[in-house]
Amino acid sequence: MLLRLAVAVLSFVGSVLSQATPYTDPDNGITLWGFTDPVHHVTYGYVFPPVAANANEFIGEIVAPIEAKWAGVSPIGSMLHSLLLVAWPNGNSIIRSARYATDYVQPTVMSGPILTDLPATKVNATHWKWVYRCQNCVSWSTADGTSTLPVDGFGAPAWVFSTVGVDTPSSVSSTFQEHTDFGFYGFDFSQAHVDTATYANWAAGGTGGGTPTITTTSTTTTPTQPPVSATPYDYIVVGAGPGGLIAADRLSEAGKKVLLLERGGPATWETGGTYGPAWAKGANLTKFDVPGLFETMFSDSNPFWWCKDVNVFAGCLLGGGTTINGALYWIPPYSDFATTTGWPSSWGNHQPYTDKMKARLPSTDTPSTDGKHYLEQSADVAAKLLDVQGYRRLTINDNPDQKDHVYGYSAFDFIKGKRGGPVATYFKTAKARPNFTYKQYVYVLNVVRNGAQVTGVKTNDTSLGPDGIIPLTPKGRVILSAGSFGSPRILFRSGIGPSDMVNIVKADAAAGPNLPPQAQWINLPVGYNVSDNPSINLVFTHPSIDAYENWAQVWSSPRPADSAQYLNSQSGVLAAASPRLNFWRAYSGSDGKTRWMQGTVRPGAASVDTVYSYNASQIFTITVYLSTGITSRGRIGIDAAMTARPLVTPWFKDPIDKAVLIQGINDIVANIKNVSGLTLITPDNTTTINDYVNNYDPASLNSNHWVGSNTIGTAGKAVVDENTKVFNTNNLFVVDASIIPQMPMGNPHGAIMSMAEQAVTKILGLVGGP
């Protein structure tokens, strides 16, 4: 169990974490204060005797769907030197134990706590429940002294969850794999107490109601909970990715009262993040600040930034994908907003909006603060390969409309050697305005609507409004910016989309009751028209290459000179992500349509499959994509667990797409012999390029550049109109990658940001708004 984020989270306790609230267990009448994770639907609850009693115990429970193979809690919110309680079903019984860990390894059984199962502990066909009394559990001895729960104050308990069963289900000391998910929530422990008689009754196995009390001192009082009131907003923006950040900033700049909701938490140091490498301790740098740590996003044992209810890589934190991607930042060419790529004609003049974006966030192909390029051997070798194929070198973003037979240094949106993006620019200006409110760790379930009119959003945070509902002002609007998977899911849960998806929501016990009446369902092609770049990795070796230990050491033990240089001046190798060079070429397919191939060159390799012996310190990768002009389409939807996923993958559905990509790869490797010392090792000479592509693992084709699931266009064929308003609604909009109808020319976040600039201008220009 890797609950490493407690320190990072605690700085936000009480203001942005989802909060524990009181509830009464229907099986035993016990009133607990707890939290239900909206993704896995597991409830974690606690109740304490009066503070004045100085009792070293509490009553707790875990209620989980049968899919939860095990779950656990850390009441104090950390893993190390903490009381850890875990439980799992074994047949019709619950097996549970108290655990303790002194390092981030398998926790062992803890002596001292006394666990007593209470009535209502059970296992049935759909759920399991553990109700327990935990004695010797408020204070416990550690190597450094004593740890104590803040029973008269505020804290951030942690929960853990796993879909992988324990190794020996019948044993209380069973080992188990690391949890598959975890999280925190705010908890005012001082509220979670009952009077002595009530607690004694429940602790002895009694049932029935009692009188909850607030016991912040030695005096016991009956709570007087004020009713939760909700603040209405002119605009509620759901999702703090690039689309949502730009929309929220420009709307607040226009004087509108704006609420921005993000389901995740902070990332960079400037936003309150603290999760960084040990070698950067004290430097006010997190994993997300340091560009050179990009490759570790996919290998970290504690990847809290990935959305846990999307089955592809998707970022759930401030900045969304722009906080965890390689930050390749391409200024959009004309084709990115042309009618030939599916855009309404009113979008054709993108330049004023792209200029606004560039003014806020310039690109750079020399991210190191000293203006030098580092670790460029792979770029130099690839350039030799491309030169003999008629390519020419450009500064790519100075010539955005030139994308045939061109290459240049990779361009990024890093700022002064650190991750920049919309978080460091648009968010920075928005949060300084008094009419802008930002809430994180808020999960939006659905929009609340009466027919075509949206009146607010429903969230998991009841501190923001009754039943978690946040209202709009009378002329207010909602903008969904939750991404190509998140925005469709919210629409499905709001009764908008194909009937098969909305009926899945209807069948869900928690989500179904929040749907509008079936007569108000809106049938739109939500989830269709989905594109993503198919990508194929080619791995080479060359004696000049420095593979940089394949980026394996940059988190724990980077080269000392490089880490020292970066800490001193944000310069050197670690001031850039792994890409070093990019190139494009246009191809005409057998159907007469033009498709563009893109390539990205970087030291190292994600995987190598070869019969050749090779020097691992000399490997580099060219990833070959197909972008604008691609004709294959897929579909995004949800399953019965409300997990967003591709229902139909979008790669190579049209065989001409595959044929063009194969042609492009064959052209790339055709002149290998012209570059002395260059060897292609994946694929090697045991297979052809055709067979290599045809047998490529479909899961590895994913570039995570998903667009189109809420495509813009005309009524009957699209989800949003030319102003990004959802068809058949009055005041619901989508501003994120999901409205883009065709793959952009390059990695999409530049196109997304330009799109957002234009979209918010159109929204502000519509009559009838706030």
PDB file of N, CA, C and O in Angstrom, residues 387-423:
ATOM      1  N   ASP A 387      17.590  13.355 -44.357  1.00  0.00           N
ATOM      2  CA  ASP A 387      18.196  14.202 -45.391  1.00  0.00           C
ATOM      3  C   ASP A 387      18.275  13.478 -46.730  1.00  0.00           C
ATOM      4  O   ASP A 387      18.023  14.081 -47.789  1.00  0.00           O
ATOM      5  N   VAL A 388      18.627  12.197 -46.715  1.00  0.00           N
ATOM      6  CA  VAL A 388      18.764  11.459 -47.970  1.00  0.00           C
ATOM      7  C   VAL A 388      17.409  11.104 -48.576  1.00  0.00           C
ATOM      8  O   VAL A 388      17.351  10.567 -49.675  1.00  0.00           O
ATOM      9  N   GLN A 389      16.324  11.408 -47.840  1.00  0.00           N
ATOM     10  CA  GLN A 389      14.974  11.174 -48.362  1.00  0.00           C
ATOM     11  C   GLN A 389      14.303  12.473 -48.813  1.00  0.00           C
ATOM     12  O   GLN A 389      13.097  12.507 -49.057  1.00  0.00           O
ATOM     13  N   GLY A 390      15.068  13.551 -48.918  1.00  0.00           N
ATOM     14  CA  GLY A 390      14.527  14.790 -49.447  1.00  0.00           C
ATOM     15  C   GLY A 390      13.848  15.680 -48.421  1.00  0.00           C
ATOM     16  O   GLY A 390      13.150  16.633 -48.788  1.00  0.00           O
ATOM     17  N   TYR A 391      14.030  15.404 -47.141  1.00  0.00           N
ATOM     18  CA  TYR A 391      13.472  16.270 -46.100  1.00  0.00           C
ATOM     19  C   TYR A 391      14.325  17.530 -45.966  1.00  0.00           C
ATOM     20  O   TYR A 391      15.518  17.543 -46.307  1.00  0.00           O
ATOM     21  N   ARG A 392      13.721  18.588 -45.436  1.00  0.00           N
ATOM     22  CA  ARG A 392      14.452  19.811 -45.147  1.00  0.00           C
ATOM     23  C   ARG A 392      14.204  20.215 -43.696  1.00  0.00           C
ATOM     24  O   ARG A 392      13.140  19.964 -43.145  1.00  0.00           O
ATOM     25  N   ARG A 393      15.194  20.847 -43.094  1.00  0.00           N
ATOM     26  CA  ARG A 393      15.109  21.253 -41.692  1.00  0.00           C
ATOM     27  C   ARG A 393      14.423  22.607 -41.567  1.00  0.00           C
ATOM     28  O   ARG A 393      14.715  23.538 -42.317  1.00  0.00           O
ATOM     29  N   LEU A 394      13.505  22.708 -40.602  1.00  0.00           N
ATOM     30  CA  LEU A 394      12.811  23.953 -40.306  1.00  0.00           C
ATOM     31  C   LEU A 394      12.751  24.155 -38.799  1.00  0.00           C
ATOM     32  O   LEU A 394      12.880  23.206 -38.023  1.00  0.00           O
ATOM     33  N   THR A 395      12.524  25.403 -38.383  1.00  0.00           N
ATOM     34  CA  THR A 395      12.008  25.638 -37.043  1.00  0.00           C
ATOM     35  C   THR A 395      10.502  25.446 -37.165  1.00  0.00           C
ATOM     36  O   THR A 395       9.799  26.289 -37.732  1.00  0.00           O
ATOM     37  N   ILE A 396      10.005  24.321 -36.692  1.00  0.00           N
ATOM     38  CA  ILE A 396       8.663  23.850 -37.043  1.00  0.00           C
ATOM     39  C   ILE A 396       7.589  24.883 -36.747  1.00  0.00           C
ATOM     40  O   ILE A 396       6.728  25.173 -37.583  1.00  0.00           O
ATOM     41  N   ASN A 397       7.599  25.462 -35.565  1.00  0.00           N
ATOM     42  CA  ASN A 397       6.512  26.372 -35.188  1.00  0.00           C
ATOM     43  C   ASN A 397       6.621  27.751 -35.829  1.00  0.00           C
ATOM     44  O   ASN A 397       5.692  28.551 -35.725  1.00  0.00           O
ATOM     45  N   ASP A 398       7.733  28.026 -36.512  1.00  0.00           N
ATOM     46  CA  ASP A 398       7.804  29.240 -37.318  1.00  0.00           C
ATOM     47  C   ASP A 398       7.153  29.043 -38.676  1.00  0.00           C
ATOM     48  O   ASP A 398       6.913  30.022 -39.403  1.00  0.00           O
ATOM     49  N   ASN A 399       6.870  27.792 -39.010  1.00  0.00           N
ATOM     50  CA  ASN A 399       6.310  27.455 -40.319  1.00  0.00           C
ATOM     51  C   ASN A 399       5.201  26.417 -40.155  1.00  0.00           C
ATOM     52  O   ASN A 399       5.294  25.299 -40.673  1.00  0.00           O
ATOM     53  N   PRO A 400       4.135  26.738 -39.415  1.00  0.00           N
ATOM     54  CA  PRO A 400       3.154  25.707 -39.048  1.00  0.00           C
ATOM     55  C   PRO A 400       2.427  25.074 -40.229  1.00  0.00           C
ATOM     56  O   PRO A 400       1.969  23.936 -40.113  1.00  0.00           O
ATOM     57  N   ASP A 401       2.321  25.778 -41.365  1.00  0.00           N
ATOM     58  CA  ASP A 401       1.602  25.213 -42.502  1.00  0.00           C
ATOM     59  C   ASP A 401       2.489  24.391 -43.421  1.00  0.00           C
ATOM     60  O   ASP A 401       2.002  23.851 -44.427  1.00  0.00           O
ATOM     61  N   GLN A 402       3.754  24.279 -43.107  1.00  0.00           N
ATOM     62  CA  GLN A 402       4.664  23.460 -43.908  1.00  0.00           C
ATOM     63  C   GLN A 402       4.878  22.131 -43.194  1.00  0.00           C
ATOM     64  O   GLN A 402       5.627  22.055 -42.230  1.00  0.00           O
ATOM     65  N   LYS A 403       4.213  21.093 -43.661  1.00  0.00           N
ATOM     66  CA  LYS A 403       4.256  19.804 -42.976  1.00  0.00           C
ATOM     67  C   LYS A 403       4.476  18.639 -43.958  1.00  0.00           C
ATOM     68  O   LYS A 403       3.983  17.538 -43.738  1.00  0.00           O
ATOM     69  N   ASP A 404       5.215  18.882 -45.027  1.00  0.00           N
ATOM     70  CA  ASP A 404       5.534  17.801 -45.960  1.00  0.00           C
ATOM     71  C   ASP A 404       7.035  17.774 -46.188  1.00  0.00           C
ATOM     72  O   ASP A 404       7.629  18.782 -46.599  1.00  0.00           O
ATOM     73  N   HIS A 405       7.653  16.630 -45.888  1.00  0.00           N
ATOM     74  CA  HIS A 405       9.097  16.461 -46.019  1.00  0.00           C
ATOM     75  C   HIS A 405       9.853  17.509 -45.202  1.00  0.00           C
ATOM     76  O   HIS A 405      10.796  18.141 -45.683  1.00  0.00           O
ATOM     77  N   VAL A 406       9.432  17.702 -43.944  1.00  0.00           N
ATOM     78  CA  VAL A 406      10.117  18.655 -43.077  1.00  0.00           C
ATOM     79  C   VAL A 406      10.455  17.984 -41.746  1.00  0.00           C
ATOM     80  O   VAL A 406       9.769  17.061 -41.309  1.00  0.00           O
ATOM     81  N   TYR A 407      11.502  18.471 -41.113  1.00  0.00           N
ATOM     82  CA  TYR A 407      11.837  18.026 -39.762  1.00  0.00           C
ATOM     83  C   TYR A 407      12.453  19.185 -39.000  1.00  0.00           C
ATOM     84  O   TYR A 407      12.900  20.186 -39.576  1.00  0.00           O
ATOM     85  N   GLY A 408      12.449  19.058 -37.687  1.00  0.00           N
ATOM     86  CA  GLY A 408      13.047  20.092 -36.855  1.00  0.00           C
ATOM     87  C   GLY A 408      13.098  19.640 -35.408  1.00  0.00           C
ATOM     88  O   GLY A 408      12.551  18.592 -35.032  1.00  0.00           O
ATOM     89  N   TYR A 409      13.784  20.434 -34.599  1.00  0.00           N
ATOM     90  CA  TYR A 409      13.855  20.119 -33.178  1.00  0.00           C
ATOM     91  C   TYR A 409      12.450  20.078 -32.562  1.00  0.00           C
ATOM     92  O   TYR A 409      11.561  20.846 -32.945  1.00  0.00           O
ATOM     93  N   SER A 410      12.265  19.204 -31.612  1.00  0.00           N
ATOM     94  CA  SER A 410      10.988  19.115 -30.919  1.00  0.00           C
ATOM     95  C   SER A 410      10.698  20.429 -30.207  1.00  0.00           C
ATOM     96  O   SER A 410      11.588  21.034 -29.610  1.00  0.00           O
ATOM     97  N   ALA A 411       9.436  20.864 -30.290  1.00  0.00           N
ATOM     98  CA  ALA A 411       9.013  22.115 -29.655  1.00  0.00           C
ATOM     99  C   ALA A 411       8.118  21.811 -28.461  1.00  0.00           C
ATOM    100  O   ALA A 411       7.272  20.907 -28.518  1.00  0.00           O
ATOM    101  N   PHE A 412       8.289  22.595 -27.397  1.00  0.00           N
ATOM    102  CA  PHE A 412       7.581  22.352 -26.138  1.00  0.00           C
ATOM    103  C   PHE A 412       6.943  23.644 -25.628  1.00  0.00           C
ATOM    104  O   PHE A 412       7.259  24.748 -26.088  1.00  0.00           O
ATOM    105  N   ASP A 413       6.050  23.499 -24.638  1.00  0.00           N
ATOM    106  CA  ASP A 413       5.524  24.687 -23.964  1.00  0.00           C
ATOM    107  C   ASP A 413       6.081  24.808 -22.541  1.00  0.00           C
ATOM    108  O   ASP A 413       5.427  25.312 -21.642  1.00  0.00           O
ATOM    109  N   PHE A 414       7.309  24.355 -22.350  1.00  0.00           N
ATOM    110  CA  PHE A 414       7.987  24.549 -21.075  1.00  0.00           C
ATOM    111  C   PHE A 414       8.352  26.031 -20.908  1.00  0.00           C
ATOM    112  O   PHE A 414       8.532  26.755 -21.894  1.00  0.00           O
ATOM    113  N   ILE A 415       8.454  26.469 -19.670  1.00  0.00           N
ATOM    114  CA  ILE A 415       8.769  27.861 -19.367  1.00  0.00           C
ATOM    115  C   ILE A 415       9.934  27.893 -18.391  1.00  0.00           C
ATOM    116  O   ILE A 415       9.850  27.322 -17.294  1.00  0.00           O
ATOM    117  N   LYS A 416      11.039  28.504 -18.810  1.00  0.00           N
ATOM    118  CA  LYS A 416      12.226  28.655 -17.961  1.00  0.00           C
ATOM    119  C   LYS A 416      12.685  27.312 -17.394  1.00  0.00           C
ATOM    120  O   LYS A 416      13.011  27.183 -16.218  1.00  0.00           O
ATOM    121  N   GLY A 417      12.680  26.306 -18.253  1.00  0.00           N
ATOM    122  CA  GLY A 417      13.198  25.000 -17.867  1.00  0.00           C
ATOM    123  C   GLY A 417      12.269  24.157 -17.035  1.00  0.00           C
ATOM    124  O   GLY A 417      12.657  23.085 -16.562  1.00  0.00           O
ATOM    125  N   LYS A 418      11.025  24.608 -16.848  1.00  0.00           N
ATOM    126  CA  LYS A 418      10.043  23.846 -16.081  1.00  0.00           C
ATOM    127  C   LYS A 418       8.766  23.693 -16.891  1.00  0.00           C
ATOM    128  O   LYS A 418       8.523  24.416 -17.855  1.00  0.00           O
ATOM    129  N   ARG A 419       7.926  22.727 -16.454  1.00  0.00           N
ATOM    130  CA  ARG A 419       6.645  22.570 -17.132  1.00  0.00           C
ATOM    131  C   ARG A 419       5.839  23.856 -16.990  1.00  0.00           C
ATOM    132  O   ARG A 419       5.725  24.426 -15.903  1.00  0.00           O
ATOM    133  N   GLY A 420       5.308  24.293 -18.113  1.00  0.00           N
ATOM    134  CA  GLY A 420       4.504  25.517 -18.135  1.00  0.00           C
ATOM    135  C   GLY A 420       3.060  25.191 -18.451  1.00  0.00           C
ATOM    136  O   GLY A 420       2.282  24.846 -17.572  1.00  0.00           O
ATOM    137  N   GLY A 421       2.712  25.269 -19.738  1.00  0.00           N
ATOM    138  CA  GLY A 421       1.365  24.927 -20.161  1.00  0.00           C
ATOM    139  C   GLY A 421       0.313  25.870 -19.612  1.00  0.00           C
ATOM    140  O   GLY A 421       0.618  26.914 -19.020  1.00  0.00           O
ATOM    141  N   PRO A 422      -0.952  25.513 -19.762  1.00  0.00           N
ATOM    142  CA  PRO A 422      -2.027  26.394 -19.314  1.00  0.00           C
ATOM    143  C   PRO A 422      -2.097  26.561 -17.807  1.00  0.00           C
ATOM    144  O   PRO A 422      -2.658  27.540 -17.324  1.00  0.00           O
ATOM    145  N   VAL A 423      -1.520  25.629 -17.039  1.00  0.00           N
ATOM    146  CA  VAL A 423      -1.538  25.778 -15.581  1.00  0.00           C
ATOM    147  C   VAL A 423      -0.687  26.963 -15.149  1.00  0.00           C
ATOM    148  O   VAL A 423      -1.067  27.730 -14.260  1.00  0.00           O
TER     149      VAL A 423
END
